[in-house]
Short mmCIF file of C-alpha atoms in Angstrom, two decimals:
data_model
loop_
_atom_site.label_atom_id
_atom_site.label_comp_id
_atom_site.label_asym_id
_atom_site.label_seq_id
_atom_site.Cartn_x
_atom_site.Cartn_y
_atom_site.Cartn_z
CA UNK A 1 204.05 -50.17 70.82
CA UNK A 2 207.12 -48.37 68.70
CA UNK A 3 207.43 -44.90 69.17
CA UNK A 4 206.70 -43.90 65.48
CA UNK A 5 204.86 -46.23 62.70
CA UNK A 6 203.95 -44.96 59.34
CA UNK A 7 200.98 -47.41 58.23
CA UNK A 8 202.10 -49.93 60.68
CA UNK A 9 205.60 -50.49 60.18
CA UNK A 10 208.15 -48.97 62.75
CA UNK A 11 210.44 -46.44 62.13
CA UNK A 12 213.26 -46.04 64.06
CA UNK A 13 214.41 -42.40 65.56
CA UNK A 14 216.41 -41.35 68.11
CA UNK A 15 215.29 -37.81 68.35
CA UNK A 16 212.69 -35.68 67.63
CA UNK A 17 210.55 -32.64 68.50
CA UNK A 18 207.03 -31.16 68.25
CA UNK A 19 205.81 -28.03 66.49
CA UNK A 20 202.43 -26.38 66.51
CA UNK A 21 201.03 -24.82 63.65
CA UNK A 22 198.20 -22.35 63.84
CA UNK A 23 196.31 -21.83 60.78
CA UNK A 24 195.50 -18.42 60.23
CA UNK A 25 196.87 -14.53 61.30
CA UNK A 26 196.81 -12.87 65.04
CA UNK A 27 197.14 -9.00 64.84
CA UNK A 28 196.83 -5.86 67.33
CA UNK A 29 194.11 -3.20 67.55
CA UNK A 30 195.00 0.23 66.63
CA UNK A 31 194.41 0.31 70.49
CA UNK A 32 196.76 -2.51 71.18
CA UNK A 33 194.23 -4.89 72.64
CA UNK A 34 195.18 -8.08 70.90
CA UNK A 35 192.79 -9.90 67.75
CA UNK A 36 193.27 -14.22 67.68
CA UNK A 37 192.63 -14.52 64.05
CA UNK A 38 193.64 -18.40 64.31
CA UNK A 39 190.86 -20.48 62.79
CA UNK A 40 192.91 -24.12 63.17
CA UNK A 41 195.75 -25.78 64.68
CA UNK A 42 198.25 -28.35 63.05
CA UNK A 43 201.11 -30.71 64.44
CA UNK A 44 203.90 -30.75 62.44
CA UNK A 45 207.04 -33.39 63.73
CA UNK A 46 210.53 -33.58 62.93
CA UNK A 47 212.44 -36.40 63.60
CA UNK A 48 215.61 -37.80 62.83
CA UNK A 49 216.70 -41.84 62.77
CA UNK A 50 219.86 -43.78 63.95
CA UNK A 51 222.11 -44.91 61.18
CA UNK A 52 220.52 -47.32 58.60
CA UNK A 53 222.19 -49.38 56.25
CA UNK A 54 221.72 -48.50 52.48
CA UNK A 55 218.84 -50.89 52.15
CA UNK A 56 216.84 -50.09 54.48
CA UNK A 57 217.68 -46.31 53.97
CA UNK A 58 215.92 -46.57 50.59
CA UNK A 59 212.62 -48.13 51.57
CA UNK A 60 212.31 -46.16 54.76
CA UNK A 61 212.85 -42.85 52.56
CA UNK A 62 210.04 -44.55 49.83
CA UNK A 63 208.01 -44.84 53.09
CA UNK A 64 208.40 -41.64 54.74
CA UNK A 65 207.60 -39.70 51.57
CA UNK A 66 204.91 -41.56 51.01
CA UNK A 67 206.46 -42.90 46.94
CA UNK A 68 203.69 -45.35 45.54
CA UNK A 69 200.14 -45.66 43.70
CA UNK A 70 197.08 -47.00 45.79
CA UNK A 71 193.96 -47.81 43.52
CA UNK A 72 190.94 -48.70 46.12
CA UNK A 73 188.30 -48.81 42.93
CA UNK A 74 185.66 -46.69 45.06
CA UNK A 75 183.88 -45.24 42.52
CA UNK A 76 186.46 -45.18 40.07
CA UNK A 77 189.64 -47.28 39.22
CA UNK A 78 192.23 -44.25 39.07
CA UNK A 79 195.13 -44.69 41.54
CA UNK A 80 195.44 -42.05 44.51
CA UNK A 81 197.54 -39.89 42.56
CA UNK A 82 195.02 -39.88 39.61
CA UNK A 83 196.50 -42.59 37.23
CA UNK A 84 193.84 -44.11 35.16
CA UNK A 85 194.56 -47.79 33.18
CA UNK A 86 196.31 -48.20 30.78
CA UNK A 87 194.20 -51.23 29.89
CA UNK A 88 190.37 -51.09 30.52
CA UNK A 89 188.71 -54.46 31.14
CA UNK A 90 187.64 -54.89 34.71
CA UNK A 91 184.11 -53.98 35.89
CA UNK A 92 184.09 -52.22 39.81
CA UNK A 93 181.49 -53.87 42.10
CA UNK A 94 180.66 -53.31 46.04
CA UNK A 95 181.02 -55.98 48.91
CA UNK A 96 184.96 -56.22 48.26
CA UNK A 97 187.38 -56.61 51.27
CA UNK A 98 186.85 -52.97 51.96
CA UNK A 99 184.11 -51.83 50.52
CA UNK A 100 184.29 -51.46 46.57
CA UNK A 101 186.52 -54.09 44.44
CA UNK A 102 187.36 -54.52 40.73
CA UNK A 103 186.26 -58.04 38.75
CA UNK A 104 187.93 -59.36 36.09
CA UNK A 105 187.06 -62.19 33.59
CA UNK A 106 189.10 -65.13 33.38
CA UNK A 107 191.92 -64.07 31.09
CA UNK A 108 191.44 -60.39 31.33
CA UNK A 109 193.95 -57.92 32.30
CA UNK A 110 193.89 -54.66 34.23
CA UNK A 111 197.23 -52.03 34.14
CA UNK A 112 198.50 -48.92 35.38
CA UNK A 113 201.56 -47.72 34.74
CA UNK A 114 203.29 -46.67 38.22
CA UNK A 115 206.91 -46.59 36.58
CA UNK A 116 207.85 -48.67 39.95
CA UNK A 117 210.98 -49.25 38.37
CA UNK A 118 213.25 -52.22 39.01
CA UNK A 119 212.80 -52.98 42.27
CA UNK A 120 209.78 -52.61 43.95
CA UNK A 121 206.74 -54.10 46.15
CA UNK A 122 203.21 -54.93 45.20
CA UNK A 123 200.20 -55.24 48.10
CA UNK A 124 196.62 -56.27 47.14
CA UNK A 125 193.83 -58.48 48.17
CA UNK A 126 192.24 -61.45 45.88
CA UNK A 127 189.19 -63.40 46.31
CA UNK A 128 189.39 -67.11 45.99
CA UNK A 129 186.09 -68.35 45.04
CA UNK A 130 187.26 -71.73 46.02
CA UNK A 131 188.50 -70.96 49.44
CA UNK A 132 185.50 -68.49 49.76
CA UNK A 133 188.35 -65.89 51.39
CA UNK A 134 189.57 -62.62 50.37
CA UNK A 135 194.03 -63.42 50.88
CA UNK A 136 196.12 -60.44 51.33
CA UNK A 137 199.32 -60.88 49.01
CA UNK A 138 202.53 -59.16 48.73
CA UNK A 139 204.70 -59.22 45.76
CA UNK A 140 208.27 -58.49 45.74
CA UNK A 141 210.73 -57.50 42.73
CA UNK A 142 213.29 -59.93 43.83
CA UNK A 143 210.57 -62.90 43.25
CA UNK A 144 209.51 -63.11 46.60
CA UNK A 145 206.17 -63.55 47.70
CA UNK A 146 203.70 -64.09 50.49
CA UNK A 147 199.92 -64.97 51.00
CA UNK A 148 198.39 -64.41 54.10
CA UNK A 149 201.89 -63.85 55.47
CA UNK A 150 203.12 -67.03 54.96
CA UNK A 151 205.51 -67.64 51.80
CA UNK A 152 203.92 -68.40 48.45
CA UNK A 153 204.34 -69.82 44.74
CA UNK A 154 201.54 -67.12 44.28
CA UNK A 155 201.00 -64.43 42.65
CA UNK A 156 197.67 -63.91 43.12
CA UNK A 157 196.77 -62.85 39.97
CA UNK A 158 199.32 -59.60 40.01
CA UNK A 159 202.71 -58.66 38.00
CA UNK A 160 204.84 -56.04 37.07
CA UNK A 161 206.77 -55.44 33.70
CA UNK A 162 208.54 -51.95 32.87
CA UNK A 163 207.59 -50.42 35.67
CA UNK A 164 203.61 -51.38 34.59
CA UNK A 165 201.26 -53.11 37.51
CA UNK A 166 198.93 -55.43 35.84
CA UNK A 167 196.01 -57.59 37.62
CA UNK A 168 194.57 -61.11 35.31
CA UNK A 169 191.50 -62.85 36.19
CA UNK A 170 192.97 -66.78 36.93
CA UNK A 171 190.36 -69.55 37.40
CA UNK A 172 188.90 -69.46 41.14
CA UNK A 173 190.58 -65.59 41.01
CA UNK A 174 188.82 -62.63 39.40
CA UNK A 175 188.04 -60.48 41.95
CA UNK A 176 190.52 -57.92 43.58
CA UNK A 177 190.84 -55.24 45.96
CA UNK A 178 193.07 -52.44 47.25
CA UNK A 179 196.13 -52.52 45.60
CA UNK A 180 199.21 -50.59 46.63
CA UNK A 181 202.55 -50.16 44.33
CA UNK A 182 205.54 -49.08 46.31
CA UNK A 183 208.74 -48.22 43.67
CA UNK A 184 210.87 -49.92 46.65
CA UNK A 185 211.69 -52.97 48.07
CA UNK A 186 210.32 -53.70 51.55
CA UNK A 187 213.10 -55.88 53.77
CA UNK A 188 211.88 -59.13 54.85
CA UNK A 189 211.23 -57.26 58.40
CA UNK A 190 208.62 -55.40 56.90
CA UNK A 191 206.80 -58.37 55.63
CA UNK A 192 204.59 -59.06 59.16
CA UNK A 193 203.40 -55.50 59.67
CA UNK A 194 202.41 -54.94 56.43
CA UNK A 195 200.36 -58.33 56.26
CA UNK A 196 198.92 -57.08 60.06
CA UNK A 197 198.51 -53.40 58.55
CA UNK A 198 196.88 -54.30 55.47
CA UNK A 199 194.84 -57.55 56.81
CA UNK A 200 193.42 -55.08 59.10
CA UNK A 201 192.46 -52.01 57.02
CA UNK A 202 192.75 -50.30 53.59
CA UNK A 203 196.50 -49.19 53.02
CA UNK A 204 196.33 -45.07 52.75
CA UNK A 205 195.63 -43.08 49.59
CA UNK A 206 199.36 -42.30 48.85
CA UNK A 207 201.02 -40.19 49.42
CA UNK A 208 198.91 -39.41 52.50
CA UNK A 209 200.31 -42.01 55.36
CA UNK A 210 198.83 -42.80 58.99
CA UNK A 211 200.77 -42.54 61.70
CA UNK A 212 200.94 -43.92 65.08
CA UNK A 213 203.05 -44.62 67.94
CA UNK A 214 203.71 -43.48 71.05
CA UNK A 215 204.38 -40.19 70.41
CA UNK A 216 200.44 -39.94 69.54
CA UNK A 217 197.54 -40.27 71.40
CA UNK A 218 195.56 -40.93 68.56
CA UNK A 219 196.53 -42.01 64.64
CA UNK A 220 197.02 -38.89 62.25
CA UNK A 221 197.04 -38.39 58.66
CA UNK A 222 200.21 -37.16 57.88
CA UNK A 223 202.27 -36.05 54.89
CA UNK A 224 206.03 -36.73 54.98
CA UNK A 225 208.91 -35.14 53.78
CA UNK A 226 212.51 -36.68 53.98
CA UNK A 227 215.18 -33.14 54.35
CA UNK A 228 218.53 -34.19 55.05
CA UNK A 229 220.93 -37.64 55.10
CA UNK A 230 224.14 -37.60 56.84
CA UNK A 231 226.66 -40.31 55.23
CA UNK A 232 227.96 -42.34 58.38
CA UNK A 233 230.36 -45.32 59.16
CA UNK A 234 228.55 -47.82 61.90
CA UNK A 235 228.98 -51.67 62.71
CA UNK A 236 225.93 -53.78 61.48
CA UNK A 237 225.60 -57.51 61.47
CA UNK A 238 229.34 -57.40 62.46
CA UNK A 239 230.63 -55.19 60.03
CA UNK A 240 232.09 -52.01 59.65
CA UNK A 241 229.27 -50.31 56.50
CA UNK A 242 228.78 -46.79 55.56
CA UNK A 243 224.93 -46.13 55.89
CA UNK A 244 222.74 -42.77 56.13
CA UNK A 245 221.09 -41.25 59.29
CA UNK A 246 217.77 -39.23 57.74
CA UNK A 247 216.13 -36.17 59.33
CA UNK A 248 212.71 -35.92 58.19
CA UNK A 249 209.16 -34.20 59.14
CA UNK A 250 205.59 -35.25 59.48
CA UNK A 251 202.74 -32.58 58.76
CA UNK A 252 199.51 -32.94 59.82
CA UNK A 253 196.77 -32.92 57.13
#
């Protein structure tokens, strides 16, 4: 088990410490006796990792602060951070990979626009009414993709132009469910926790992450909040790069 994991995938630290927030205002008596006004307690974590090389530095910031669009269609097909289509033509039903699930007609399209930018990372789950299996998929800007963790000539019915994430209904695949668009490109290490993650459970309503680890006794819903980067010289891969050590902190929803 890693010490930290935001939705599965490890993060790397080599330091960090606790801090307890109480929600709410303690106060004296006129007397002096002493009045506990706290009504809740929150954990709040700060952390800071080892140096990272540039790449990695950029989707483990995307990660930490939680950058991305998750549309779960339950009830509704707006994304977590309330970003309705662009294009309206699927129809929402229940009985999807987790719970609800949006169908499409053969043909038909289905777009938000997540300005994801140029390089970035798609996640979602498609029926195959052939198979009889929902497939979890992952999309990458650079062309790469995967199916069930396993490379694929598949799309799975998902692409991304300008930024825009569109789903279209293909014979045998019309039916979809929980997709996630990251603006960042997930390295290749990535690849088998998020199949594990997302195989296992719907990805979180960003920007709201899970995290685990270690350093938990249970899994917490956590905000995150990148503060500082320090520019450093290391060796990596057998050469001398400049990379970034980040300092960042979890809060406790």
């Amino acid at each position: 088990m890693p010490f930290l994991a935001l939705n599965g995938i490890p993060v790397p630290v080599t330091e960090g410490r606790r801090r307890q927030v109480n929600i709410g205002t303690d106060s004296r008596a006129f007397n002096g006796a002493y009045r506990l006004g706290r009504r809740a307690v929150r954990q709040e974590w700060e952390f800071k990792t080892p140096p990272l090389p540039r790449d990695e530095v950029l989707a483990v910031r995307g990660l930490i602060a939680g950058d991305g669009h998750t549309a779960a269609f339950e009830g509704d097909a707006f994304t977590s951070r309330g970003l309705n289509q662009t294009s309206v033509a699927g129809q929402l039903f229940q009985g999807a990979r987790f719970g609800a699930g949006m169908n499409l007609a053969v043909g038909a399209s289905s777009s938000w626009a997540m300005q994801l930018g140029a390089r970035w990372t798609a996640l979602h789950h498609v029926y195959s009414s052939a198979a009889g299996v929902w497939s979890q998929v992952i999309n990458r800007s650079d062309g790469k993709r995967w199916m069930q963790g396993a490379p694929s000539e598949s799309a799975g019915g998902l692409s991304v132009a300008s930024g825009t994430l569109t789903l279209t209904g293909v014979t045998n695949a019309v039916s979809f469910d929980d997709v996630v668009g990251l603006p960042f490109e997930v390295p290749d290490a990535w690849v088998p926790y998020l199949v594990a993650w997302h195989t296992a459970r719907a990805w979180s309503a960003l920007p709201f992450l899970v995290a685990s680890g270690a350093f938990l006794p249970t899994d917490a819903t956590v905000l995150g909040e990148v503060r500082d980067g320090e520019f450093v010289e290391f060796s990596h891969n057998g050469s001398r790069v400049v990379g970034e050590r980040l300092e960042f902190t979890l809060r406790e929803v």
